[in-house]
Amino acid sequence: MSDLTFNKVAAAVLATGLAIVGLRELSSGIFASKAPEKPGYAIEVAAEAGAGGGEAADVPPDWGTVLPAADVKAGEAVFAKCKSCHNADNGGANGTGPNLWGVEGRKPGSHPGFAYSSGMTDFGGKQAVWDYDHLYEFIKAPQKYINGTKMTFVGLKKPEDRINVIAYLHAQGGTLPIPAPKPAAAAAPAAGAAAPAA
Ligand code: HEC
């Protein structure tokens, strides 16, 4: 190999190396900015942690603690995602989905004039009224929770979105009372993020 050829090869190797390093830098820059956010509400975890099961399960919170502290305005903003199919006005018409005025405390699948799926009607046969726990699970992933429902909505991933929209619906004619806070949850030291406002 002549010196010249050697130099060319060396230059090519060097250039390739630089290109790889450059790509790495670039892609790490791109992907680093997509680092997952920390989920908001962590209170349920604190309450459940002692009961075994190390993972942060997405279980319904203590409603007596979180509802009085929930952000109804934020819940109304979340409800914008529901509005293409629902309204929550007193006496409002059914749309693609049933009117949701007073849905909290109402029997599932029972609003007059709406043609529910058999999945929803069956659910109403097992579950007397829409309570907070069942709403929380349903709006998280409707079609996973109620087999055959015709609510073709992907669901609300974030627990705080669900809590806030449930607080908003509570204000829209909900007849279900807000329970008293559970003593254990109220006393939990990590309840700071959702400490009751009143
Ligand atoms: C793409 C349309 C659509 C969207 C968006 C949608 N829903 Fe629905 N929803 C429906 C339909 C349709 C039903 C009736 C389901 C059935 O009969 O299986 C329903 C049923 C419900 C019920 C049960 C009502 C009853 O009378 O038993 C609740 C509660 C509900 N939706 C809440 C919500 C909330 C909260 C949102 C927003 C976070 C939302 N929905 C978004 C279409 C939608």
Tab-separated table of C-alpha atoms and ligand atoms in Angstrom:
chain	number	residue	atom	x	y	z
A	1	MET	CA	0.000	0.000	0.000
A	2	SER	CA	1.437	3.362	-0.993
A	3	ASP	CA	1.525	6.152	1.521
A	4	LEU	CA	-1.061	7.982	-0.509
A	5	THR	CA	-3.506	5.056	-0.486
A	6	PHE	CA	-2.893	4.618	3.217
A	7	ASN	CA	-3.727	8.246	3.840
A	8	LYS	CA	-6.915	7.960	1.801
A	9	VAL	CA	-8.039	4.882	3.724
A	10	ALA	CA	-7.154	6.479	7.034
A	11	ALA	CA	-9.077	9.592	6.077
A	12	ALA	CA	-12.098	7.515	5.092
A	13	VAL	CA	-12.019	5.593	8.377
A	14	LEU	CA	-11.680	8.800	10.310
A	15	ALA	CA	-14.554	10.411	8.433
A	16	THR	CA	-16.805	7.398	9.050
A	17	GLY	CA	-15.964	7.455	12.730
A	18	LEU	CA	-16.748	11.133	12.951
A	19	ALA	CA	-20.029	10.624	11.154
A	20	ILE	CA	-21.053	7.892	13.599
A	21	VAL	CA	-20.135	9.995	16.590
A	22	GLY	CA	-22.010	12.895	15.066
A	23	LEU	CA	-25.124	10.785	14.490
A	24	ARG	CA	-24.973	9.496	18.030
A	25	GLU	CA	-24.771	13.013	19.387
A	26	LEU	CA	-27.601	14.122	17.197
A	27	SER	CA	-29.934	11.255	18.023
A	28	SER	CA	-29.221	11.396	21.726
A	29	GLY	CA	-30.078	15.072	21.508
A	30	ILE	CA	-33.381	14.221	19.843
A	31	PHE	CA	-34.330	11.373	22.123
A	32	ALA	CA	-33.168	12.998	25.319
A	33	SER	CA	-35.791	15.700	24.852
A	34	LYS	CA	-38.492	13.026	24.850
A	35	ALA	CA	-37.700	11.738	28.313
A	36	PRO	CA	-40.957	10.637	29.935
A	37	GLU	CA	-42.536	13.005	32.384
A	38	LYS	CA	-43.149	12.008	35.937
A	39	PRO	CA	-46.803	11.178	36.432
A	40	GLY	CA	-48.719	13.673	38.537
A	41	TYR	CA	-50.756	12.195	41.370
A	42	ALA	CA	-48.805	9.772	43.486
A	43	ILE	CA	-51.093	9.646	46.502
A	44	GLU	CA	-52.751	6.276	45.858
A	45	VAL	CA	-49.321	4.728	45.775
A	46	ALA	CA	-48.523	5.986	49.232
A	47	ALA	CA	-51.757	4.527	50.547
A	48	GLU	CA	-51.272	1.186	48.801
A	49	ALA	CA	-47.541	0.728	49.249
A	50	GLY	CA	-47.867	-0.978	52.608
A	51	ALA	CA	-50.302	-3.536	51.237
A	52	GLY	CA	-47.541	-5.236	49.236
A	53	GLY	CA	-47.079	-5.133	45.445
A	54	GLY	CA	-44.172	-2.839	44.683
A	55	GLU	CA	-45.507	-1.387	41.451
A	56	ALA	CA	-47.360	1.905	41.284
A	57	ALA	CA	-50.808	0.548	40.461
A	58	ASP	CA	-53.328	2.971	38.961
A	59	VAL	CA	-56.063	2.352	41.497
A	60	PRO	CA	-58.929	4.731	42.257
A	61	PRO	CA	-57.921	7.371	44.810
A	62	ASP	CA	-59.634	8.202	48.079
A	63	TRP	CA	-62.488	10.297	46.713
A	64	GLY	CA	-63.179	12.056	49.995
A	65	THR	CA	-59.634	13.375	49.853
A	66	VAL	CA	-59.144	14.183	46.163
A	67	LEU	CA	-62.571	15.470	45.088
A	68	PRO	CA	-62.738	18.501	47.405
A	69	ALA	CA	-59.225	19.397	46.199
A	70	ALA	CA	-59.854	18.699	42.503
A	71	ASP	CA	-59.641	21.407	39.854
A	72	VAL	CA	-63.159	21.697	38.408
A	73	LYS	CA	-62.023	24.292	35.845
A	74	ALA	CA	-59.345	21.933	34.606
A	75	GLY	CA	-61.983	19.216	34.515
A	76	GLU	CA	-64.160	21.384	32.324
A	77	ALA	CA	-61.196	21.813	29.975
A	78	VAL	CA	-60.693	18.046	29.890
A	79	PHE	CA	-64.396	17.663	29.119
A	80	ALA	CA	-63.711	19.394	25.780
A	81	LYS	CA	-62.475	15.966	24.664
A	82	CYS	CA	-65.885	14.492	25.419
A	83	LYS	CA	-67.915	17.251	23.817
A	84	SER	CA	-67.854	15.899	20.290
A	85	CYS	CA	-70.201	13.199	21.601
A	86	HIS	CA	-71.623	14.399	24.929
A	87	ASN	CA	-72.985	17.452	26.617
A	88	ALA	CA	-73.497	17.757	30.349
A	89	ASP	CA	-76.224	20.431	30.287
A	90	ASN	CA	-79.340	20.102	32.394
A	91	GLY	CA	-81.916	18.684	29.984
A	92	GLY	CA	-79.374	18.654	27.131
A	93	ALA	CA	-79.945	16.490	24.096
A	94	ASN	CA	-78.303	13.153	23.450
A	95	GLY	CA	-75.694	13.202	20.723
A	96	THR	CA	-73.401	10.418	19.592
A	97	GLY	CA	-73.255	9.707	23.322
A	98	PRO	CA	-75.930	10.234	25.982
A	99	ASN	CA	-76.439	13.496	27.845
A	100	LEU	CA	-74.286	13.398	30.985
A	101	TRP	CA	-76.146	15.762	33.324
A	102	GLY	CA	-76.451	13.925	36.618
A	103	VAL	CA	-74.581	10.867	35.386
A	104	GLU	CA	-72.869	10.418	38.778
A	105	GLY	CA	-75.449	8.507	40.754
A	106	ARG	CA	-77.412	7.470	37.655
A	107	LYS	CA	-77.872	3.856	36.611
A	108	PRO	CA	-75.479	3.037	33.735
A	109	GLY	CA	-77.192	2.844	30.364
A	110	SER	CA	-80.419	4.451	31.558
A	111	HIS	CA	-80.704	7.889	30.014
A	112	PRO	CA	-84.049	8.214	28.228
A	113	GLY	CA	-84.000	8.306	24.455
A	114	PHE	CA	-80.497	6.929	23.995
A	115	ALA	CA	-79.898	3.603	22.232
A	116	TYR	CA	-77.163	2.040	24.369
A	117	SER	CA	-75.056	-0.952	23.367
A	118	SER	CA	-75.902	-4.264	24.981
A	119	GLY	CA	-72.481	-4.076	26.645
A	120	MET	CA	-73.547	-0.921	28.496
A	121	THR	CA	-77.019	-2.242	29.283
A	122	ASP	CA	-75.511	-5.432	30.726
A	123	PHE	CA	-73.148	-3.330	32.797
A	124	GLY	CA	-76.167	-1.445	34.181
A	125	GLY	CA	-77.621	-4.810	35.184
A	126	LYS	CA	-74.615	-5.477	37.440
A	127	GLN	CA	-73.820	-1.987	38.592
A	128	ALA	CA	-76.627	-0.025	40.265
A	129	VAL	CA	-75.237	3.483	39.695
A	130	TRP	CA	-72.243	5.212	38.173
A	131	ASP	CA	-69.991	5.793	41.166
A	132	TYR	CA	-66.562	7.427	41.221
A	133	ASP	CA	-64.543	4.214	41.112
A	134	HIS	CA	-66.387	2.824	38.101
A	135	LEU	CA	-66.263	6.116	36.221
A	136	TYR	CA	-62.547	6.348	36.926
A	137	GLU	CA	-61.962	2.907	35.438
A	138	PHE	CA	-64.377	3.361	32.533
A	139	ILE	CA	-63.018	6.654	31.212
A	140	LYS	CA	-59.463	5.372	31.524
A	141	ALA	CA	-60.044	2.876	28.683
A	142	PRO	CA	-63.763	2.541	27.883
A	143	GLN	CA	-63.547	-0.371	25.467
A	144	LYS	CA	-61.238	-2.350	27.682
A	145	TYR	CA	-63.449	-1.826	30.698
A	146	ILE	CA	-66.864	-2.498	29.154
A	147	ASN	CA	-66.785	-5.132	26.507
A	148	GLY	CA	-68.887	-4.090	23.505
A	149	THR	CA	-69.413	-0.469	24.493
A	150	LYS	CA	-69.947	1.855	21.586
A	151	MET	CA	-68.060	4.670	23.275
A	152	THR	CA	-65.210	4.761	20.781
A	153	PHE	CA	-62.989	7.005	22.824
A	154	VAL	CA	-59.437	6.006	23.612
A	155	GLY	CA	-59.629	7.087	27.242
A	156	LEU	CA	-57.872	9.490	29.596
A	157	LYS	CA	-54.465	8.206	30.601
A	158	LYS	CA	-53.652	10.709	33.312
A	159	PRO	CA	-55.221	10.054	36.706
A	160	GLU	CA	-55.509	13.783	37.407
A	161	ASP	CA	-57.460	14.343	34.182
A	162	ARG	CA	-59.903	11.659	35.248
A	163	ILE	CA	-60.192	13.043	38.768
A	164	ASN	CA	-60.768	16.580	37.499
A	165	VAL	CA	-63.341	15.587	34.887
A	166	ILE	CA	-65.151	13.503	37.522
A	167	ALA	CA	-65.182	16.574	39.769
A	168	TYR	CA	-66.564	18.603	36.862
A	169	LEU	CA	-69.307	16.027	36.203
A	170	HIS	CA	-70.095	16.019	39.906
A	171	ALA	CA	-70.879	19.713	39.567
A	172	GLN	CA	-73.154	18.943	36.596
A	173	GLY	CA	-76.089	17.564	38.518
A	174	GLY	CA	-74.299	14.643	40.171
A	175	THR	CA	-76.413	13.130	42.945
A	176	LEU	CA	-73.678	10.964	44.420
A	177	PRO	CA	-72.415	12.455	47.691
A	178	ILE	CA	-68.701	12.995	48.232
A	179	PRO	CA	-67.639	10.548	50.938
A	180	ALA	CA	-65.704	11.571	54.024
A	181	PRO	CA	-61.923	11.181	53.619
A	182	LYS	CA	-60.628	7.836	54.766
A	183	PRO	CA	-58.604	8.369	57.952
A	184	ALA	CA	-55.635	6.374	56.680
A	185	ALA	CA	-55.377	8.315	53.411
A	186	ALA	CA	-55.857	11.664	55.138
A	187	ALA	CA	-53.062	10.833	57.564
A	188	ALA	CA	-50.645	9.532	54.917
A	189	PRO	CA	-47.519	11.688	54.992
A	190	ALA	CA	-47.152	11.732	51.178
A	191	ALA	CA	-50.626	13.202	50.606
A	192	GLY	CA	-49.078	16.630	50.015
A	193	ALA	CA	-49.855	16.728	46.285
A	194	ALA	CA	-53.574	16.367	46.917
A	195	ALA	CA	-54.068	17.644	50.434
A	196	PRO	CA	-57.702	18.553	50.962
A	197	ALA	CA	-58.354	22.243	50.438
A	198	ALA	CA	-61.312	22.317	52.769
B	1	HEC	C1	-66.562	9.365	20.112
B	1	HEC	C2	-67.694	9.711	20.943
B	1	HEC	C3	-67.477	9.770	22.445
B	1	HEC	C4	-66.521	10.472	23.152
B	1	HEC	C5	-65.403	11.354	22.611
B	1	HEC	C6	-66.811	10.241	24.544
B	1	HEC	N1	-67.884	9.408	24.682
B	1	HEC	FE1	-68.759	8.796	26.418
B	1	HEC	N2	-70.078	7.682	25.390
B	1	HEC	C7	-70.174	7.605	24.016
B	1	HEC	C8	-71.196	6.646	23.649
B	1	HEC	C9	-71.600	6.263	22.234
B	1	HEC	C10	-71.707	6.141	24.863
B	1	HEC	C11	-72.759	5.036	25.023
B	1	HEC	C12	-71.954	3.740	25.195
B	1	HEC	C13	-72.724	2.454	25.003
B	1	HEC	O1	-73.945	2.477	24.858
B	1	HEC	O2	-72.034	1.435	25.025
B	1	HEC	C14	-70.992	6.830	25.927
B	1	HEC	C15	-71.229	6.613	27.296
B	1	HEC	C16	-70.632	7.320	28.318
B	1	HEC	C17	-70.961	7.182	29.714
B	1	HEC	C18	-72.046	6.305	30.296
B	1	HEC	C19	-73.343	7.113	30.281
B	1	HEC	C20	-74.568	6.419	30.756
B	1	HEC	O3	-75.645	7.004	30.587
B	1	HEC	O4	-74.486	5.301	31.301
B	1	HEC	C21	-70.148	8.035	30.400
B	1	HEC	C22	-70.110	8.271	31.881
B	1	HEC	C23	-69.305	8.691	29.427
B	1	HEC	N3	-69.624	8.231	28.166
B	1	HEC	C24	-68.346	9.630	29.741
B	1	HEC	C25	-67.481	10.216	28.810
B	1	HEC	C26	-66.447	11.140	29.160
B	1	HEC	C27	-66.179	11.670	30.557
B	1	HEC	C28	-65.796	11.449	28.002
B	1	HEC	C29	-64.585	12.350	27.818
B	1	HEC	C30	-63.453	12.091	28.657
B	1	HEC	C31	-66.450	10.726	26.928
B	1	HEC	N4	-67.462	9.987	27.463
B	1	HEC	C32	-66.077	10.788	25.593
B	1	HEC	C33	-69.416	8.304	23.111
B	1	HEC	C34	-68.319	9.104	23.421
